Amino acid sequence: MSGGTMRAAVLHGQGDLRVEPRPVPTPTGRQVLVEVSHCGVCGTDLHMVLDGWGQPGSVGGHEWSGQVSAVGPEARRRFAPGDRVVGGPAPGCGQCPPCRDDRIALCEARATPGTEGGDGAFADYVCVDEQALVPVPAGLDLRIAALAEPLAVALHAVTRAAPEPGQRALVCGAGPIGALAILALRARGVDPADIRVSEPNPTRRQLAASLGVAEVVTPDQLDVPSIAEPRRLVADRVDVALECSGRASAMYAACAQLGPGGRLVLVGSGIESPRLDPNRILLNELVVTGAFEYDAGGIGEALDLLASGTLGRDVDTIVEPDDVDLDGLLGALEGLVAGKIAGKVLVQP
Ligand SMILES: [Zn+2]
Ligand SMILES: [Zn+2]
């Protein structure tokens, strides 16, 4: 409740995450205070905590669900205590060209990702602008609703890849986003028999294989033509490739798997520059593009897909069976980096 004390996982420095008491925020203006039910651990959180990208004093966690606990004086018309919600991105400026096109992730007024906004949901409570909240459909469990944010990312990546009926797809990197990308491709009509996956980690390969895709290979099993053979097409070529690992070598390899007119979508972020083959791109008229977050309405679409039940058991395959509490968060981050944990870890503060 507002006015009291809560627990939060506070970043103090690289690899130094401490669970500490913090005052429960009091929502002002259009803010809403949400009691966190579940918060997913994301690749971004790994970078922030273990790679030292995060600001000391910050609290991470952006893939969350919860129940409204208190509302600011100007937020009372849309939300009331007890409402079930998930968090989305802060609204864009509403004025710039991308905002006018509903592409709010591209808002020109946004700060660098990860440096904007207030504290995240690795805490008992999170306080956000009412416009960042999306209601959870009746009947959808709040634990599963916490997948809405990463599923929206995966669906947006498929939108950018724009596979046509009967086309083949490659997913590079079968971490949680890659695994959700498999579900998103299927939900958008790509036949599982037309989906290939490349992933170095055996635990993640096993997870991907259990999602019913045609083939799961290691990156070194991919046929990658050299820069001296820009016109040679590989036998197992695909029409779209979703690169979810953020590794430069995977970006290069994914580009080489495309047939004429193919599309490579960069979904995973990395700080190592890939060497893409310009002649291959030119001679085959390949499209290389990015997918960042999702458009307005992306979270709502993901929630509807989760609530529809069409994903079935595959959702449980992607989520790690045992949730962790705030004290277990650092261990989970380390387990993910070490490749010991393959699925989506949910924190239940
Ligand atoms: Zn995320
Ligand atoms: Zn804008």
Short mmCIF file of C-alpha atoms and ligand atoms in Angstrom, two decimals:
data_model
loop_
_atom_site.label_atom_id
_atom_site.label_comp_id
_atom_site.label_asym_id
_atom_site.label_seq_id
_atom_site.Cartn_x
_atom_site.Cartn_y
_atom_site.Cartn_z
CA MET A 1 0.00 0.00 0.00
CA SER A 2 1.18 3.55 -0.58
CA GLY A 3 3.02 5.09 2.29
CA GLY A 4 4.56 1.81 3.44
CA THR A 5 7.78 0.03 2.62
CA MET A 6 8.40 -2.49 -0.13
CA ARG A 7 11.27 -4.65 -1.28
CA ALA A 8 13.10 -3.93 -4.54
CA ALA A 9 16.12 -5.45 -6.35
CA VAL A 10 18.39 -2.42 -6.63
CA LEU A 11 21.42 -2.33 -8.96
CA HIS A 12 24.57 -1.08 -7.23
CA GLY A 13 27.13 -1.88 -9.92
CA GLN A 14 28.11 -4.57 -12.39
CA GLY A 15 26.86 -7.90 -11.01
CA ASP A 16 25.90 -6.23 -7.72
CA LEU A 17 22.17 -6.51 -7.18
CA ARG A 18 20.78 -6.07 -3.67
CA VAL A 19 17.27 -6.57 -2.36
CA GLU A 20 16.56 -3.49 -0.25
CA PRO A 21 13.64 -1.73 1.39
CA ARG A 22 12.25 1.23 -0.54
CA PRO A 23 9.25 3.45 0.11
CA VAL A 24 6.13 2.37 -1.80
CA PRO A 25 5.60 5.13 -4.38
CA THR A 26 2.53 7.34 -4.09
CA PRO A 27 0.82 7.76 -7.49
CA THR A 28 0.36 11.37 -8.50
CA GLY A 29 -1.41 12.90 -11.51
CA ARG A 30 -2.07 10.19 -14.08
CA GLN A 31 0.11 7.61 -12.35
CA VAL A 32 -1.11 4.19 -11.25
CA LEU A 33 0.44 2.05 -8.50
CA VAL A 34 0.44 -1.65 -9.36
CA GLU A 35 1.18 -4.54 -7.03
CA VAL A 36 3.46 -6.77 -9.10
CA SER A 37 2.25 -10.32 -9.66
CA HIS A 38 5.02 -11.58 -11.97
CA CYS A 39 7.91 -10.00 -13.86
CA GLY A 40 9.84 -11.79 -16.60
CA VAL A 41 13.64 -11.71 -16.81
CA CYS A 42 14.75 -10.32 -20.18
CA GLY A 43 18.03 -10.20 -22.10
CA THR A 44 18.03 -6.47 -21.43
CA ASP A 45 18.12 -7.19 -17.69
CA LEU A 46 21.18 -9.39 -18.22
CA HIS A 47 22.97 -6.53 -19.99
CA MET A 48 21.92 -4.00 -17.34
CA VAL A 49 23.01 -6.10 -14.36
CA LEU A 50 25.81 -8.42 -15.50
CA ASP A 51 27.35 -6.33 -18.30
CA GLY A 52 27.19 -3.11 -16.31
CA TRP A 53 24.95 -1.17 -18.72
CA GLY A 54 22.49 -0.15 -15.98
CA GLN A 55 22.53 2.96 -13.83
CA PRO A 56 23.44 2.40 -10.16
CA GLY A 57 20.37 2.88 -7.99
CA SER A 58 17.99 1.68 -10.71
CA VAL A 59 15.43 -1.12 -10.49
CA GLY A 60 14.94 -3.23 -13.64
CA GLY A 61 12.11 -5.42 -14.89
CA HIS A 62 9.77 -4.39 -17.71
CA GLU A 63 7.84 -7.60 -18.48
CA TRP A 64 5.32 -7.46 -15.71
CA SER A 65 1.74 -8.13 -14.71
CA GLY A 66 -0.11 -7.14 -11.58
CA GLN A 67 -3.13 -5.66 -9.89
CA VAL A 68 -3.87 -1.98 -9.52
CA SER A 69 -3.34 -0.94 -5.91
CA ALA A 70 -3.91 2.83 -6.01
CA VAL A 71 -4.56 5.46 -8.68
CA GLY A 72 -3.47 9.06 -8.99
CA PRO A 73 -6.18 11.75 -8.93
CA GLU A 74 -6.22 12.12 -12.72
CA ALA A 75 -6.16 8.37 -13.51
CA ARG A 76 -9.43 7.44 -11.83
CA ARG A 77 -11.54 7.28 -14.95
CA ARG A 78 -9.59 4.46 -16.58
CA PHE A 79 -8.38 2.30 -13.69
CA ALA A 80 -9.56 1.26 -10.25
CA PRO A 81 -7.93 -0.77 -7.46
CA GLY A 82 -8.14 -4.48 -8.21
CA ASP A 83 -7.91 -4.11 -12.01
CA ARG A 84 -5.62 -6.67 -13.62
CA VAL A 85 -3.02 -5.08 -15.90
CA VAL A 86 0.28 -5.53 -17.69
CA GLY A 87 2.87 -2.85 -18.37
CA GLY A 88 3.69 -1.56 -21.82
CA PRO A 89 6.02 1.19 -22.97
CA ALA A 90 5.62 4.77 -21.84
CA PRO A 91 3.56 6.66 -24.43
CA GLY A 92 5.37 8.45 -27.23
CA CYS A 93 5.24 12.21 -27.78
CA GLY A 94 2.28 11.76 -30.12
CA GLN A 95 3.60 14.47 -32.45
CA CYS A 96 6.56 13.09 -34.39
CA PRO A 97 6.08 11.18 -37.70
CA PRO A 98 6.58 7.67 -36.19
CA CYS A 99 4.11 8.46 -33.36
CA ARG A 100 1.54 9.68 -35.87
CA ASP A 101 2.00 6.31 -37.58
CA ASP A 102 1.42 4.40 -34.27
CA ARG A 103 5.09 3.31 -34.29
CA ILE A 104 5.62 4.54 -30.73
CA ALA A 105 8.86 2.57 -30.19
CA LEU A 106 10.44 4.85 -32.79
CA CYS A 107 9.27 8.10 -31.14
CA GLU A 108 11.90 10.73 -31.87
CA ALA A 109 11.52 12.20 -28.38
CA ARG A 110 12.49 8.93 -26.65
CA ALA A 111 15.64 8.64 -24.58
CA THR A 112 18.09 5.78 -25.13
CA PRO A 113 16.38 2.48 -24.25
CA GLY A 114 17.05 1.49 -20.66
CA THR A 115 17.82 5.02 -19.52
CA GLU A 116 14.29 6.37 -19.68
CA GLY A 117 11.40 6.13 -17.27
CA GLY A 118 11.25 5.25 -13.62
CA ASP A 119 11.92 2.08 -11.71
CA GLY A 120 10.91 -1.32 -13.06
CA ALA A 121 9.00 -4.20 -11.55
CA PHE A 122 11.67 -6.22 -9.77
CA ALA A 123 9.90 -4.93 -6.67
CA ASP A 124 6.65 -5.43 -4.78
CA TYR A 125 5.11 -2.40 -6.49
CA VAL A 126 5.64 -0.44 -9.68
CA CYS A 127 4.27 3.04 -10.41
CA VAL A 128 3.65 4.06 -14.05
CA ASP A 129 1.67 6.45 -16.24
CA GLU A 130 -1.85 5.12 -16.86
CA GLN A 131 -1.13 5.18 -20.60
CA ALA A 132 1.53 2.51 -20.11
CA LEU A 133 -1.07 0.04 -18.77
CA VAL A 134 -3.05 -2.52 -20.74
CA PRO A 135 -5.97 -4.42 -19.12
CA VAL A 136 -5.61 -8.22 -18.94
CA PRO A 137 -8.50 -10.14 -20.57
CA ALA A 138 -10.77 -12.03 -18.16
CA GLY A 139 -9.69 -15.64 -17.71
CA LEU A 140 -6.02 -15.04 -18.53
CA ASP A 141 -3.78 -15.92 -15.60
CA LEU A 142 -1.58 -13.00 -14.45
CA ARG A 143 1.46 -15.29 -14.47
CA ILE A 144 1.03 -16.03 -18.18
CA ALA A 145 0.00 -12.42 -18.87
CA ALA A 146 3.57 -11.42 -17.88
CA LEU A 147 4.62 -12.92 -21.24
CA ALA A 148 2.66 -10.27 -23.15
CA GLU A 149 5.61 -7.87 -23.49
CA PRO A 150 8.16 -10.33 -24.95
CA LEU A 151 5.43 -11.96 -27.07
CA ALA A 152 4.59 -8.50 -28.46
CA VAL A 153 8.29 -8.12 -29.36
CA ALA A 154 8.21 -11.49 -31.16
CA LEU A 155 4.98 -10.70 -33.01
CA HIS A 156 6.40 -7.34 -34.11
CA ALA A 157 9.52 -9.09 -35.43
CA VAL A 158 7.26 -11.32 -37.55
CA THR A 159 5.38 -8.24 -38.77
CA ARG A 160 8.70 -6.78 -39.94
CA ALA A 161 9.68 -10.10 -41.58
CA ALA A 162 6.28 -10.25 -43.32
CA PRO A 163 6.35 -13.94 -44.33
CA GLU A 164 3.86 -14.84 -47.05
CA PRO A 165 1.84 -18.07 -47.08
CA GLY A 166 4.03 -21.07 -47.83
CA GLN A 167 7.29 -19.26 -47.10
CA ARG A 168 10.12 -20.69 -45.00
CA ALA A 169 11.63 -19.07 -41.91
CA LEU A 170 14.82 -19.33 -39.88
CA VAL A 171 15.08 -18.31 -36.23
CA CYS A 172 18.64 -17.72 -34.99
CA GLY A 173 18.94 -17.94 -31.22
CA ALA A 174 16.34 -19.92 -29.27
CA GLY A 175 16.34 -17.95 -26.04
CA PRO A 176 12.95 -16.73 -24.81
CA ILE A 177 12.53 -14.22 -27.67
CA GLY A 178 13.57 -16.79 -30.26
CA ALA A 179 11.20 -19.36 -28.75
CA LEU A 180 8.35 -16.83 -28.69
CA ALA A 181 9.24 -15.91 -32.29
CA ILE A 182 8.58 -19.54 -33.24
CA LEU A 183 5.12 -19.29 -31.67
CA ALA A 184 4.55 -15.92 -33.32
CA LEU A 185 5.50 -17.29 -36.77
CA ARG A 186 3.07 -20.16 -36.26
CA ALA A 187 0.33 -17.82 -35.05
CA ARG A 188 0.80 -15.77 -38.23
CA GLY A 189 0.35 -18.80 -40.45
CA VAL A 190 3.87 -20.12 -41.04
CA ASP A 191 3.78 -23.93 -41.09
CA PRO A 192 5.99 -25.39 -38.29
CA ALA A 193 7.39 -27.71 -40.97
CA ASP A 194 8.77 -24.58 -42.67
CA ILE A 195 10.60 -23.25 -39.59
CA ARG A 196 14.32 -23.93 -38.98
CA VAL A 197 16.14 -22.94 -35.82
CA SER A 198 19.84 -22.38 -35.15
CA GLU A 199 21.03 -22.39 -31.53
CA PRO A 200 24.37 -23.33 -29.93
CA ASN A 201 23.07 -24.23 -26.46
CA PRO A 202 21.82 -27.86 -26.13
CA THR A 203 19.16 -27.04 -23.50
CA ARG A 204 17.71 -24.32 -25.72
CA ARG A 205 17.92 -26.57 -28.79
CA GLN A 206 15.85 -29.13 -26.91
CA LEU A 207 13.28 -26.48 -25.97
CA ALA A 208 13.03 -25.29 -29.59
CA ALA A 209 12.68 -28.87 -30.85
CA SER A 210 9.75 -29.44 -28.51
CA LEU A 211 7.91 -26.57 -30.21
CA GLY A 212 7.48 -28.78 -33.26
CA VAL A 213 9.75 -27.00 -35.76
CA ALA A 214 11.17 -28.78 -38.82
CA GLU A 215 14.81 -28.74 -37.77
CA VAL A 216 17.04 -27.41 -35.00
CA VAL A 217 20.73 -27.10 -35.84
CA THR A 218 23.85 -25.69 -34.23
CA PRO A 219 25.25 -22.51 -35.85
CA ASP A 220 28.21 -24.43 -37.30
CA GLN A 221 25.83 -26.79 -39.09
CA LEU A 222 24.61 -23.87 -41.22
CA ASP A 223 26.12 -23.69 -44.69
CA VAL A 224 27.60 -20.18 -44.82
CA PRO A 225 29.02 -19.19 -48.23
CA SER A 226 32.17 -17.06 -48.17
CA ILE A 227 32.28 -13.46 -49.31
CA ALA A 228 33.84 -14.76 -52.56
CA GLU A 229 30.61 -16.56 -53.54
CA PRO A 230 27.90 -13.91 -53.08
CA ARG A 231 25.52 -15.52 -55.56
CA ARG A 232 25.63 -19.08 -54.18
CA LEU A 233 22.36 -19.92 -52.47
CA VAL A 234 22.33 -22.54 -49.73
CA ALA A 235 20.25 -25.69 -50.17
CA ASP A 236 18.15 -25.02 -47.05
CA ARG A 237 17.47 -21.40 -47.89
CA VAL A 238 14.65 -19.52 -46.25
CA ASP A 239 12.55 -16.50 -47.16
CA VAL A 240 12.73 -14.72 -43.81
CA ALA A 241 15.26 -14.88 -40.99
CA LEU A 242 14.73 -13.58 -37.45
CA GLU A 243 18.06 -12.99 -35.73
CA CYS A 244 17.35 -13.12 -32.00
CA SER A 245 20.83 -13.74 -30.53
CA GLY A 246 22.51 -10.37 -31.11
CA ARG A 247 25.72 -12.13 -32.17
CA ALA A 248 27.60 -10.70 -35.15
CA SER A 249 28.44 -14.16 -36.51
CA ALA A 250 24.75 -15.16 -36.36
CA MET A 251 23.73 -12.00 -38.27
CA TYR A 252 26.23 -12.84 -41.01
CA ALA A 253 25.13 -16.50 -41.12
CA ALA A 254 21.41 -15.59 -41.12
CA CYS A 255 21.88 -13.26 -44.07
CA ALA A 256 23.56 -16.08 -45.98
CA GLN A 257 20.54 -18.38 -45.46
CA LEU A 258 18.19 -16.14 -47.43
CA GLY A 259 16.96 -16.86 -50.91
CA PRO A 260 16.39 -14.10 -53.51
CA GLY A 261 14.35 -11.21 -52.10
CA GLY A 262 14.66 -12.59 -48.57
CA ARG A 263 14.30 -10.50 -45.44
CA LEU A 264 16.61 -10.52 -42.41
CA VAL A 265 15.15 -8.95 -39.27
CA LEU A 266 17.53 -8.05 -36.43
CA VAL A 267 15.70 -8.60 -33.14
CA GLY A 268 18.55 -9.36 -30.73
CA SER A 269 20.79 -6.46 -29.77
CA GLY A 270 24.57 -6.70 -29.60
CA ILE A 271 27.51 -4.32 -29.47
CA GLU A 272 29.71 -6.22 -31.91
CA SER A 273 29.41 -5.00 -35.54
CA PRO A 274 28.50 -7.72 -38.03
CA ARG A 275 30.26 -7.93 -41.39
CA LEU A 276 27.36 -8.26 -43.82
CA ASP A 277 28.13 -9.25 -47.40
CA PRO A 278 27.16 -6.25 -49.58
CA ASN A 279 27.36 -8.20 -52.82
CA ARG A 280 25.06 -10.93 -51.51
CA ILE A 281 22.55 -8.29 -50.43
CA LEU A 282 22.83 -6.52 -53.80
CA LEU A 283 22.77 -9.57 -56.08
CA ASN A 284 19.83 -11.17 -54.26
CA GLU A 285 17.98 -7.95 -53.39
CA LEU A 286 17.91 -8.91 -49.72
CA VAL A 287 16.25 -6.68 -47.14
CA VAL A 288 18.00 -6.19 -43.80
CA THR A 289 15.89 -4.43 -41.20
CA GLY A 290 15.36 -4.17 -37.47
CA ALA A 291 12.46 -4.79 -35.12
CA PHE A 292 12.33 -2.72 -31.95
CA GLU A 293 9.67 -3.30 -29.29
CA TYR A 294 6.22 -3.07 -30.95
CA ASP A 295 3.65 -0.68 -32.31
CA ALA A 296 0.73 0.79 -30.39
CA GLY A 297 -1.65 -2.11 -29.81
CA GLY A 298 1.17 -4.69 -29.80
CA ILE A 299 0.69 -5.64 -26.14
CA GLY A 300 -3.07 -5.94 -26.64
CA GLU A 301 -2.57 -8.30 -29.57
CA ALA A 302 -0.16 -10.43 -27.53
CA LEU A 303 -2.62 -10.60 -24.61
CA ASP A 304 -5.41 -11.66 -26.97
CA LEU A 305 -3.22 -14.40 -28.43
CA LEU A 306 -2.30 -15.65 -24.94
CA ALA A 307 -5.96 -15.53 -23.85
CA SER A 308 -7.14 -17.35 -27.00
CA GLY A 309 -5.59 -20.61 -25.82
CA THR A 310 -4.32 -21.38 -29.35
CA LEU A 311 -0.72 -21.51 -28.13
CA GLY A 312 -1.70 -24.38 -25.85
CA ARG A 313 1.02 -26.19 -23.88
CA ASP A 314 3.78 -24.43 -25.78
CA VAL A 315 3.50 -21.46 -23.42
CA ASP A 316 4.32 -23.73 -20.48
CA THR A 317 7.27 -25.12 -22.43
CA ILE A 318 8.73 -21.63 -22.78
CA VAL A 319 8.25 -20.58 -19.14
CA GLU A 320 10.56 -22.08 -16.53
CA PRO A 321 8.40 -24.16 -14.15
CA ASP A 322 9.81 -22.65 -10.97
CA ASP A 323 9.39 -18.92 -10.39
CA VAL A 324 12.03 -17.14 -8.31
CA ASP A 325 11.64 -14.40 -5.70
CA LEU A 326 13.65 -11.17 -5.60
CA ASP A 327 16.45 -12.89 -3.67
CA GLY A 328 16.70 -15.50 -6.41
CA LEU A 329 16.90 -12.96 -9.26
CA LEU A 330 20.69 -12.58 -9.41
CA GLY A 331 21.15 -16.36 -9.42
CA ALA A 332 18.62 -16.66 -12.26
CA LEU A 333 20.47 -13.99 -14.28
CA GLU A 334 23.73 -15.88 -13.81
CA GLY A 335 22.06 -19.19 -14.73
CA LEU A 336 20.69 -17.65 -17.92
CA VAL A 337 24.09 -16.28 -18.95
CA ALA A 338 25.77 -19.61 -18.18
CA GLY A 339 23.23 -21.34 -20.44
CA LYS A 340 21.93 -23.49 -17.58
CA ILE A 341 18.43 -22.02 -17.85
CA ALA A 342 16.78 -22.12 -21.28
CA GLY A 343 13.27 -20.78 -20.71
CA LYS A 344 11.68 -17.53 -19.57
CA VAL A 345 12.26 -17.00 -15.86
CA LEU A 346 9.44 -15.27 -13.99
CA VAL A 347 10.11 -13.37 -10.78
CA GLN A 348 7.32 -13.40 -8.24
CA PRO A 349 8.23 -10.66 -5.78
ZN ZN B 1 12.18 -7.64 -22.59
ZN ZN B 2 6.94 10.77 -30.90
#
